[in-house]
Amino acid sequence: MNVRRFKPVAAVASVEEADKQLEPARLTLVERLYRDHWKHLCTRLRKVFGNGPPEPEDLAQTAFTKLIEYADAARLDDPASFLFRIAINAGRDRRRHIVRATAIIEQQLAPQGLEQLDRITPSNVYETRECIAVTERAMATLTPKQREVLIRSRLRGETFEQIRDACGWSKADISRTLQAALGVLQTAMREYLGHD
Amino acid sequence: MTNVDPQLQARRDDIDARARQWLAHIYSGEITEQERAGFQDWLAASSEHRAAFQSLNELWTSLDRVPHIEDEPADPAARVPADAAKPARWREVLHRASSLRMAAGLIVAVTAVVALATLQMRSRAEQHLFTTQIGEIRELDLTDGSKLVLRADSAISSSMSSDERNVTIERGGAYFDVSRDETRPFVVSAGDIDVRVHGTAFDVLKGPSSVTVSVTHGHVTVSDLTKPRSVQLTGGQQLTVLANGEFGAVVEFDSQRVLGWREGRFSYRNARLEDIVADVNRYRIKKIVIEDEALADLRITTMFRAENVDQMLAGIAATEPVTIVHSAAAISIRRREQP
């Protein structure tokens, strides 16, 4: 397996100039984050995308590049989660239908022109630790099929056609299963938040 | 948890279900510009719609923060089998039952009821499979108190959990009298179509080229899972959805006529010959076969009892450009040669 080693400063030409200006403390932080999270991040991404495409190392590199650009990197309370989210979104954003779907939703719900980092800044109620724990428990109650469809759609960004080709289920069945999985998560969250 | 007016709860559930339908379709990779406009209209129609979708979208967005979401569940029984593309085990059971039936030439046999609770699904939902043989009509009581009458040569699976009651029509159709439960919607799935209710009575027939829903009382929501499209039906209304997803017009129907199959009476008005033949064949070992595809679309209005199929065929031959040919294996409907 050809694993490219990530060099936190010099690996990406587009930020080389900026890297030169990184103060030592910040450079140390990035190096520490790299040392602590690179391997684990690649392992997680490989579980989602396999050997690719997209290649896990490519996505991890993109995530670290974004992390370097992120002004508040030092204040991240969960850098591992942050890196995983950036990488997952980077992988999904390589799929045209995901870009289109995101645009459709953001056009209706959010201000225009959000950068990727803005999109994942914790701002919604479901992203508190408590709610994430509720979702994690609810995920454990999904049927294997519901989980498979949810992971393929949400994390891998696969179309229903791609899921059908991989799993053999009809598109209607996939839609039904995805909706049912979301229903399970919604119900769990509604019960936790106390409004039914 | 606070007590909420059941009707208000049902309305919220319907809106949430619609939001899930929209989100799934938007990420399916198949949304069209027209549907995109439909999504915009739906959001704009009510602040409740917008709030429901926003909430769902935030939940969707938050999923990549769930720790270990990429990991297989610890419970080995919960893992997706590597051969996920293969038919589910109960489908194999169905297939075997069908083969045995044909081999034995049984007209009416004992209905197979297969408990699925121990199959691969980890869900705590209680699952059952019900089938009827050729010529058999069967009344069933579901565990939630709902009653259904299963058409001949039909197969359905049911799944009852604390959140939802699901019935999937694999073959044929059934009449449902659903016990009211505002907290657990009752969803009947037939191909790409879902029929969602809380408590009502209705008939669903999955034919070769369409799904027909006829509501006797209460109201139901009929949804196409491949498109973000739903239609509400109330008592006395009927809707046919074609295999290509096209929704027909909502029409009034005569329940005595449409539901007469429960007493062995069949009545069709302007129905496709293919659909009539598929229905009638549920009651016959010796099948009726349409030999010319162009004849499948013939529109027929007829009424007959199950034991008088030959008379019905003779009537069709007298009024349509077809001839009926009997052989040892089947009864064939052929285009009549011009003299």
Coordinates of C-alpha atoms in Angstrom, one line a residue:
Chain A
M1 CA 0.0 0.0 0.0
N2 CA 1.4 3.4 -1.0
V3 CA 0.8 5.6 2.0
R4 CA 1.9 9.2 1.6
R5 CA 3.3 10.8 4.7
F6 CA 1.8 14.1 5.5
K7 CA 4.2 16.9 6.1
P8 CA 2.1 19.5 7.9
V9 CA 3.9 22.6 6.6
A10 CA 5.4 21.9 3.2
A11 CA 3.0 19.3 1.8
V12 CA 0.6 21.7 0.1
A13 CA 2.0 24.2 -2.3
S14 CA -0.9 26.5 -2.0
V15 CA -0.3 27.3 1.6
E16 CA 3.5 27.2 1.5
E17 CA 3.7 30.9 1.6
A18 CA 1.4 31.1 4.6
D19 CA 3.3 28.3 6.3
K20 CA 6.5 30.3 6.3
Q21 CA 4.8 32.9 8.4
L22 CA 3.5 30.5 10.9
E23 CA 4.8 31.4 14.3
P24 CA 6.7 28.6 16.1
A25 CA 4.0 28.0 18.6
R26 CA 1.4 27.4 15.9
L27 CA 3.7 25.2 14.0
T28 CA 4.2 23.1 17.1
L29 CA 0.5 22.8 17.5
V30 CA 0.0 21.6 14.0
E31 CA 2.8 19.2 14.4
R32 CA 1.4 17.9 17.6
L33 CA -2.1 17.5 16.0
Y34 CA -0.5 15.7 13.1
R35 CA 1.4 13.3 15.4
D36 CA -1.7 12.7 17.5
H37 CA -4.3 12.3 14.8
W38 CA -3.0 11.6 11.4
K39 CA -2.9 7.8 11.7
H40 CA -6.2 7.5 13.5
L41 CA -7.9 9.8 11.0
C42 CA -6.6 7.7 8.1
T43 CA -7.8 4.6 9.8
R44 CA -11.3 6.1 10.3
L45 CA -11.5 7.3 6.7
R46 CA -10.4 3.9 5.4
K47 CA -13.4 2.3 7.2
V48 CA -15.7 4.7 5.3
F49 CA -14.1 4.9 1.9
G50 CA -11.9 1.8 1.8
N51 CA -8.9 2.4 -0.4
G52 CA -10.8 4.9 -2.3
P53 CA -11.5 6.8 -4.4
P54 CA -11.3 9.1 -2.7
E55 CA -8.1 8.0 -1.1
P56 CA -8.1 8.3 2.7
E57 CA -4.7 9.9 2.8
D58 CA -5.8 12.6 0.3
L59 CA -8.8 13.4 2.4
A60 CA -6.7 13.5 5.6
Q61 CA -4.2 15.8 3.9
T62 CA -7.0 18.1 2.9
A63 CA -8.3 18.1 6.5
F64 CA -5.0 19.0 7.9
T65 CA -4.5 21.7 5.4
K66 CA -7.9 23.2 6.4
L67 CA -6.8 22.9 10.0
I68 CA -3.7 24.9 9.4
E69 CA -5.9 27.6 7.8
Y70 CA -8.3 27.6 10.7
A71 CA -7.5 30.5 13.0
D72 CA -9.0 28.9 16.1
A73 CA -7.2 25.6 15.8
A74 CA -5.7 26.0 19.3
R75 CA -9.1 26.3 20.8
L76 CA -10.6 23.2 19.2
D77 CA -12.0 21.0 22.0
D78 CA -12.1 17.9 19.8
P79 CA -9.6 18.1 17.0
A80 CA -10.1 14.5 16.0
S81 CA -13.8 15.0 15.4
F82 CA -13.0 18.3 13.5
L83 CA -10.5 16.6 11.2
F84 CA -12.9 13.7 10.5
R85 CA -15.7 16.1 9.6
I86 CA -13.5 18.1 7.3
A87 CA -12.2 15.0 5.6
I88 CA -15.7 13.5 5.2
N89 CA -17.1 16.7 3.8
A90 CA -14.1 16.9 1.4
G91 CA -14.9 13.4 0.2
R92 CA -18.6 14.1 -0.2
D93 CA -17.9 17.4 -1.9
R94 CA -16.1 15.5 -4.7
R95 CA -19.5 14.1 -5.7
R96 CA -21.4 16.4 -8.0
H97 CA -24.8 15.4 -6.6
I98 CA -23.7 16.2 -3.1
V99 CA -22.6 19.7 -4.1
R100 CA -25.9 20.2 -5.8
A101 CA -27.9 18.8 -2.8
T102 CA -26.0 21.0 -0.4
A103 CA -26.6 24.0 -2.6
I104 CA -30.3 23.3 -2.8
I105 CA -30.6 23.1 0.9
E106 CA -28.4 26.0 1.7
Q107 CA -30.1 28.2 -0.8
Q108 CA -33.3 27.7 1.2
L109 CA -32.1 27.5 4.7
A110 CA -28.8 29.3 5.1
P111 CA -27.1 32.5 4.0
Q112 CA -25.3 32.3 0.7
G113 CA -21.6 31.5 0.2
L114 CA -20.8 29.6 3.4
E115 CA -17.3 28.3 3.4
Q116 CA -16.8 24.6 4.4
L117 CA -15.4 25.6 7.7
D118 CA -18.4 27.7 8.5
R119 CA -20.7 24.8 7.6
I120 CA -19.2 22.6 10.2
T121 CA -18.7 25.1 13.0
P122 CA -20.8 23.8 15.9
S123 CA -23.9 25.9 15.8
N124 CA -26.8 23.5 15.9
V125 CA -28.5 22.0 18.9
Y126 CA -27.8 18.4 17.8
E127 CA -24.0 19.0 18.0
T128 CA -23.8 19.3 21.8
R129 CA -22.1 16.4 23.5
E130 CA -25.3 15.2 25.0
C131 CA -27.2 15.2 21.7
I132 CA -24.3 13.4 20.0
A133 CA -24.5 10.8 22.7
V134 CA -28.2 10.4 22.1
T135 CA -27.6 10.0 18.4
E136 CA -24.9 7.5 19.0
R137 CA -27.2 5.4 21.1
A138 CA -30.0 5.7 18.6
M139 CA -27.5 4.6 15.8
A140 CA -26.9 1.4 17.7
T141 CA -30.6 0.5 17.5
L142 CA -30.7 0.8 13.7
T143 CA -31.1 -2.4 11.7
P144 CA -27.9 -3.3 9.8
K145 CA -29.6 -2.3 6.5
Q146 CA -30.7 1.1 7.9
R147 CA -27.2 1.7 9.1
E148 CA -25.6 0.6 5.8
V149 CA -27.8 3.0 3.8
L150 CA -27.3 5.8 6.2
I151 CA -23.5 5.5 6.2
R152 CA -23.4 5.1 2.4
S153 CA -25.6 8.2 1.9
R154 CA -24.4 10.5 4.6
L155 CA -20.7 9.7 5.0
R156 CA -19.7 8.3 1.6
G157 CA -22.1 10.5 -0.3
E158 CA -23.3 7.8 -2.6
T159 CA -26.3 8.2 -4.8
F160 CA -29.2 5.7 -4.5
E161 CA -28.1 4.3 -7.8
Q162 CA -24.6 3.6 -6.4
I163 CA -26.1 2.0 -3.3
R164 CA -28.4 -0.1 -5.4
D165 CA -25.5 -1.3 -7.5
A166 CA -23.5 -2.1 -4.4
C167 CA -26.2 -3.7 -2.3
G168 CA -28.9 -4.9 -4.7
W169 CA -31.7 -3.1 -3.0
S170 CA -34.2 -1.1 -5.1
K171 CA -34.0 2.7 -5.1
A172 CA -37.5 2.8 -3.4
D173 CA -36.3 0.4 -0.8
I174 CA -33.2 2.5 -0.2
S175 CA -35.3 5.6 0.1
R176 CA -37.7 3.9 2.5
T177 CA -34.8 2.6 4.6
L178 CA -33.0 5.9 4.8
Q179 CA -36.2 7.6 5.8
A180 CA -36.9 5.0 8.5
A181 CA -33.3 5.4 9.8
L182 CA -33.7 9.1 10.1
G183 CA -37.1 8.5 11.8
V184 CA -35.4 6.4 14.4
L185 CA -32.8 9.2 15.1
Q186 CA -35.5 11.9 15.1
T187 CA -37.6 10.0 17.6
A188 CA -34.7 9.4 19.9
M189 CA -33.7 13.1 19.8
R190 CA -37.3 14.2 20.3
E191 CA -37.6 12.1 23.4
Y192 CA -34.4 13.4 24.7
L193 CA -35.2 17.0 24.1
G194 CA -38.6 16.5 25.7
H195 CA -40.9 17.8 23.0
D196 CA -42.9 15.1 21.3
Chain B
M1 CA -42.5 14.3 27.8
T2 CA -45.6 16.5 27.6
N3 CA -49.0 15.4 26.5
V4 CA -49.8 16.6 23.0
D5 CA -53.1 16.6 21.2
P6 CA -53.1 13.4 19.2
Q7 CA -54.3 15.2 16.1
L8 CA -51.5 17.8 16.5
Q9 CA -49.1 15.0 17.0
A10 CA -50.3 13.2 13.9
R11 CA -49.9 16.4 11.9
R12 CA -46.3 16.8 13.2
D13 CA -45.5 13.2 12.3
D14 CA -46.8 13.7 8.8
I15 CA -44.7 16.9 8.4
D16 CA -41.6 15.1 9.8
A17 CA -42.2 12.2 7.4
R18 CA -42.4 14.6 4.5
A19 CA -39.2 16.3 5.6
R20 CA -37.5 13.0 5.7
Q21 CA -38.8 12.2 2.2
W22 CA -37.5 15.5 0.9
L23 CA -34.1 15.1 2.5
A24 CA -33.7 11.5 1.2
H25 CA -34.7 12.6 -2.3
I26 CA -32.4 15.6 -2.4
Y27 CA -29.5 13.4 -1.5
S28 CA -30.6 10.5 -3.8
G29 CA -28.8 12.0 -6.8
E30 CA -32.1 12.1 -8.8
I31 CA -33.8 15.4 -7.9
T32 CA -35.0 17.3 -10.9
E33 CA -35.3 21.1 -11.4
Q34 CA -39.1 20.7 -11.2
E35 CA -38.8 18.8 -7.9
R36 CA -36.3 21.4 -6.6
A37 CA -39.0 24.0 -7.2
G38 CA -41.5 21.7 -5.4
F39 CA -39.2 21.6 -2.4
Q40 CA -39.0 25.3 -2.3
D41 CA -42.8 25.5 -2.5
W42 CA -43.2 23.0 0.3
L43 CA -40.8 24.9 2.5
A44 CA -42.6 28.2 1.8
A45 CA -46.0 26.7 2.4
S46 CA -45.7 26.7 6.2
S47 CA -43.3 27.7 8.9
E48 CA -43.8 24.2 10.4
H49 CA -42.4 22.7 7.2
R50 CA -39.4 24.9 7.3
A51 CA -38.8 24.2 11.0
A52 CA -39.2 20.5 10.5
F53 CA -36.8 20.4 7.6
Q54 CA -34.2 22.6 9.3
S55 CA -34.3 20.4 12.4
L56 CA -33.8 17.3 10.3
N57 CA -31.1 18.8 8.2
E58 CA -29.2 19.8 11.4
L59 CA -29.5 16.2 12.7
W60 CA -28.2 15.0 9.3
T61 CA -25.3 17.4 9.4
S62 CA -24.4 16.4 12.9
L63 CA -24.0 12.7 12.1
D64 CA -20.3 13.0 11.2
R65 CA -19.7 14.1 14.8
V66 CA -20.9 10.8 16.2
P67 CA -17.9 8.9 17.6
H68 CA -17.1 5.7 15.8
I69 CA -20.0 6.1 13.4
E70 CA -17.9 4.3 10.8
D71 CA -17.4 1.3 12.9
E72 CA -19.3 -1.9 12.5
P73 CA -21.6 -2.6 15.4
A74 CA -20.1 -4.7 18.2
D75 CA -22.9 -7.2 17.9
P76 CA -21.9 -9.6 15.2
A77 CA -25.6 -10.4 14.5
A78 CA -26.1 -6.7 13.6
R79 CA -23.6 -6.7 10.8
V80 CA -24.7 -6.5 7.2
P81 CA -24.0 -9.8 5.5
A82 CA -21.4 -9.7 2.8
D83 CA -24.0 -11.0 0.4
A84 CA -26.4 -8.2 1.0
A85 CA -27.4 -8.2 -2.6
K86 CA -29.0 -11.7 -2.3
P87 CA -32.7 -12.0 -1.5
A88 CA -33.7 -11.9 2.1
R89 CA -34.1 -15.3 3.7
W90 CA -37.9 -15.0 3.9
R91 CA -38.0 -14.3 0.2
E92 CA -36.3 -17.7 -0.3
V93 CA -38.9 -19.2 2.0
L94 CA -41.6 -17.7 -0.2
H95 CA -39.9 -19.0 -3.3
R96 CA -39.7 -22.5 -1.9
A97 CA -43.3 -22.4 -0.8
S98 CA -44.3 -21.3 -4.3
S99 CA -42.4 -24.2 -5.9
L100 CA -43.9 -26.7 -3.6
R101 CA -47.4 -25.4 -4.2
M102 CA -47.0 -25.6 -8.0
A103 CA -45.6 -29.1 -7.7
A104 CA -48.3 -30.4 -5.6
G105 CA -51.0 -28.6 -7.5
L106 CA -52.8 -27.5 -4.4
I107 CA -55.8 -25.2 -4.8
V108 CA -56.0 -24.2 -1.2
A109 CA -53.3 -25.0 1.3
V110 CA -52.4 -24.0 4.8
T111 CA -51.2 -20.5 4.9
A112 CA -47.5 -20.2 5.8
V113 CA -46.8 -17.9 8.7
V114 CA -43.2 -17.5 9.3
A115 CA -41.9 -15.7 12.3
L116 CA -38.9 -13.6 11.3
A117 CA -37.9 -12.4 14.7
T118 CA -34.8 -14.6 14.8
L119 CA -33.6 -13.7 11.3
Q120 CA -30.7 -11.4 10.6
M121 CA -32.4 -8.2 11.6
R122 CA -31.4 -6.9 15.0
S123 CA -34.4 -4.6 15.2
R124 CA -36.6 -5.2 18.1
A125 CA -39.5 -5.0 15.8
E126 CA -41.8 -8.0 15.7
Q127 CA -41.9 -9.3 12.2
H128 CA -44.1 -11.8 10.5
L129 CA -44.7 -13.1 7.0
F130 CA -48.2 -14.0 5.8
T131 CA -49.1 -15.7 2.5
T132 CA -52.2 -17.1 0.9
Q133 CA -52.4 -19.8 -1.7
I134 CA -54.2 -19.7 -5.0
G135 CA -57.9 -19.2 -4.4
E136 CA -57.5 -18.5 -0.7
I137 CA -58.8 -15.4 1.0
R138 CA -57.7 -15.1 4.6
E139 CA -58.6 -12.8 7.5
L140 CA -55.8 -11.9 9.8
D141 CA -55.5 -10.1 13.1
L142 CA -52.3 -8.2 13.6
T143 CA -50.8 -7.7 17.0
D144 CA -51.6 -4.0 17.1
G145 CA -55.3 -4.8 16.8
S146 CA -55.5 -4.0 13.1
K147 CA -57.4 -6.5 10.9
L148 CA -56.7 -7.3 7.3
V149 CA -58.1 -9.5 4.6
L150 CA -55.4 -11.0 2.4
R151 CA -56.2 -11.5 -1.3
A152 CA -55.6 -14.9 -2.9
D153 CA -52.0 -15.7 -3.9
S154 CA -50.7 -12.8 -2.0
A155 CA -47.7 -12.2 0.3
I156 CA -47.1 -9.6 2.9
S157 CA -44.6 -9.0 5.7
S158 CA -45.4 -7.0 8.8
S159 CA -43.1 -5.3 11.2
M160 CA -44.4 -3.9 14.5
S161 CA -42.2 -1.8 16.7
S162 CA -42.8 0.8 19.4
D163 CA -42.4 3.6 16.8
E164 CA -44.1 2.4 13.6
R165 CA -46.2 -0.3 12.2
N166 CA -45.1 -1.5 8.7
V167 CA -46.6 -3.8 6.3
T168 CA -45.0 -4.6 2.9
I169 CA -47.0 -6.0 0.1
E170 CA -44.7 -8.3 -1.8
R171 CA -47.4 -9.8 -4.0
G172 CA -51.1 -9.3 -4.5
G173 CA -53.0 -7.1 -2.1
A174 CA -55.1 -6.8 1.1
Y175 CA -57.8 -4.8 2.7
F176 CA -56.7 -3.1 5.9
D177 CA -58.8 -2.0 8.9
V178 CA -56.2 -0.2 11.0
S179 CA -56.6 0.3 14.7
R180 CA -56.1 3.9 15.7
D181 CA -52.7 4.7 17.3
E182 CA -51.7 8.3 17.0
T183 CA -48.2 7.5 18.3
R184 CA -47.5 4.8 15.8
P185 CA -48.2 5.4 12.1
F186 CA -49.2 2.4 10.1
V187 CA -47.3 2.3 6.8
V188 CA -48.2 0.0 3.9
S189 CA -45.4 -0.3 1.3
A190 CA -46.1 -1.6 -2.2
G191 CA -43.2 -1.3 -4.6
D192 CA -42.3 2.4 -4.7
I193 CA -45.5 3.5 -3.0
D194 CA -46.1 4.1 0.7
V195 CA -49.5 4.5 2.2
R196 CA -49.3 6.1 5.6
V197 CA -52.2 6.2 8.1
H198 CA -52.9 6.4 11.8
G199 CA -56.2 4.6 11.8
T200 CA -58.5 4.0 8.9
A201 CA -59.7 1.3 6.5
F202 CA -58.4 0.9 2.9
D203 CA -57.5 -1.5 0.2
V204 CA -54.2 -1.8 -1.5
L205 CA -53.7 -3.9 -4.7
K206 CA -50.2 -4.3 -6.2
G207 CA -50.8 -5.2 -9.8
P208 CA -48.2 -5.9 -12.6
S209 CA -48.3 -2.3 -13.8
S210 CA -49.8 -0.3 -11.0
V211 CA -50.7 0.1 -7.3
T212 CA -54.3 1.0 -6.5
V213 CA -55.3 2.4 -3.1
S214 CA -59.0 2.6 -2.2
V215 CA -60.0 4.2 1.0
T216 CA -63.3 3.2 2.7
H217 CA -63.0 5.6 5.6
G218 CA -60.6 7.9 7.4
H219 CA -57.7 9.4 5.5
V220 CA -54.4 8.2 4.1
T221 CA -51.3 9.7 2.6
V222 CA -50.0 8.0 -0.6
S223 CA -46.3 8.7 -1.3
D224 CA -44.0 7.8 -4.1
L225 CA -40.7 7.0 -2.6
T226 CA -38.7 7.7 -5.7
K227 CA -40.2 11.2 -6.0
P228 CA -41.1 13.7 -3.4
R229 CA -44.8 13.5 -4.2
S230 CA -47.7 12.7 -1.9
V231 CA -51.5 12.7 -2.3
Q232 CA -54.1 12.7 0.5
L233 CA -57.1 10.4 0.1
T234 CA -60.2 10.4 2.2
G235 CA -63.1 7.9 2.5
G236 CA -64.6 7.0 -0.8
Q237 CA -61.6 8.0 -2.9
Q238 CA -59.3 5.9 -5.0
L239 CA -55.9 6.5 -6.5
T240 CA -53.9 4.4 -9.0
V241 CA -50.2 4.9 -9.3
L242 CA -48.6 3.5 -12.4
A243 CA -45.3 1.6 -12.4
N244 CA -43.6 4.6 -14.0
G245 CA -44.5 6.7 -11.0
E246 CA -47.4 8.5 -12.7
F247 CA -50.2 9.4 -10.3
G248 CA -53.7 8.9 -11.8
A249 CA -56.6 11.2 -10.9
V250 CA -58.2 10.8 -7.5
V251 CA -61.6 9.3 -8.2
E252 CA -64.7 8.3 -6.3
F253 CA -65.3 4.5 -6.1
D254 CA -68.0 2.1 -5.2
S255 CA -66.8 0.2 -2.2
Q256 CA -69.2 -2.7 -2.8
R257 CA -67.7 -3.1 -6.3
V258 CA -64.1 -2.6 -5.5
L259 CA -64.1 -4.6 -2.3
G260 CA -66.3 -7.4 -3.6
W261 CA -63.2 -9.7 -3.9
R262 CA -63.6 -10.4 -0.2
E263 CA -66.8 -12.4 -1.1
G264 CA -65.4 -13.8 -4.4
R265 CA -67.0 -11.1 -6.6
F266 CA -64.9 -9.2 -9.1
S267 CA -65.8 -5.9 -10.7
Y268 CA -63.7 -3.7 -12.9
R269 CA -64.4 -0.4 -14.6
N270 CA -62.2 0.6 -17.5
A271 CA -59.4 -1.6 -16.1
R272 CA -56.4 -2.9 -18.0
L273 CA -56.8 -6.4 -19.2
E274 CA -53.4 -7.2 -17.8
D275 CA -54.5 -6.1 -14.3
I276 CA -57.7 -8.1 -14.5
V277 CA -55.8 -11.3 -15.6
A278 CA -53.3 -10.9 -12.9
D279 CA -56.1 -10.6 -10.3
V280 CA -58.0 -13.5 -11.7
N281 CA -54.9 -15.7 -11.8
R282 CA -54.7 -15.5 -8.1
Y283 CA -57.6 -17.9 -8.0
R284 CA -56.5 -20.3 -10.7
I285 CA -54.0 -23.1 -11.1
K286 CA -54.4 -23.1 -14.8
K287 CA -53.3 -19.6 -15.6
I288 CA -54.6 -17.1 -18.2
V289 CA -51.9 -15.8 -20.4
I290 CA -52.0 -12.7 -22.7
E291 CA -50.0 -13.7 -25.7
D292 CA -49.9 -10.3 -27.4
E293 CA -48.4 -7.5 -25.4
A294 CA -50.5 -5.0 -27.2
L295 CA -53.6 -6.6 -25.7
A296 CA -52.5 -5.9 -22.1
D297 CA -53.7 -2.3 -22.4
L298 CA -57.2 -3.1 -23.5
R299 CA -59.7 -1.4 -21.3
I300 CA -62.3 -3.7 -19.9
T301 CA -65.5 -3.1 -17.8
T302 CA -66.8 -6.4 -16.4
M303 CA -68.3 -8.0 -13.3
F304 CA -68.2 -11.8 -12.4
R305 CA -67.8 -14.3 -9.6
A306 CA -64.5 -16.2 -9.1
E307 CA -66.1 -19.4 -10.3
N308 CA -67.4 -17.8 -13.5
V309 CA -64.1 -16.8 -15.1
D310 CA -64.8 -18.7 -18.3
Q311 CA -68.0 -16.7 -18.8
M312 CA -66.0 -13.5 -18.2
L313 CA -63.5 -14.5 -20.9
A314 CA -66.2 -15.4 -23.3
G315 CA -67.7 -12.0 -22.7
I316 CA -64.4 -10.3 -23.5
A317 CA -64.0 -12.4 -26.7
A318 CA -67.5 -11.3 -27.8
T319 CA -66.8 -7.6 -27.4
E320 CA -63.0 -7.2 -28.0
P321 CA -60.8 -8.3 -31.0
V322 CA -59.5 -11.3 -29.1
T323 CA -59.9 -15.0 -29.2
I324 CA -59.7 -17.4 -26.2
V325 CA -57.6 -20.6 -26.8
H326 CA -57.7 -23.4 -24.2
S327 CA -54.8 -25.8 -23.9
A328 CA -53.6 -28.3 -21.2
A329 CA -51.2 -25.8 -19.8
A330 CA -53.0 -22.5 -19.9
I331 CA -55.8 -20.3 -21.3
S332 CA -54.4 -18.0 -23.9
I333 CA -55.9 -14.6 -25.0
R334 CA -54.8 -13.9 -28.6
R335 CA -55.5 -11.2 -31.0
R336 CA -58.2 -12.3 -33.3
E337 CA -57.1 -12.7 -36.9
Q338 CA -58.9 -10.4 -39.3
P339 CA -61.0 -12.4 -41.8

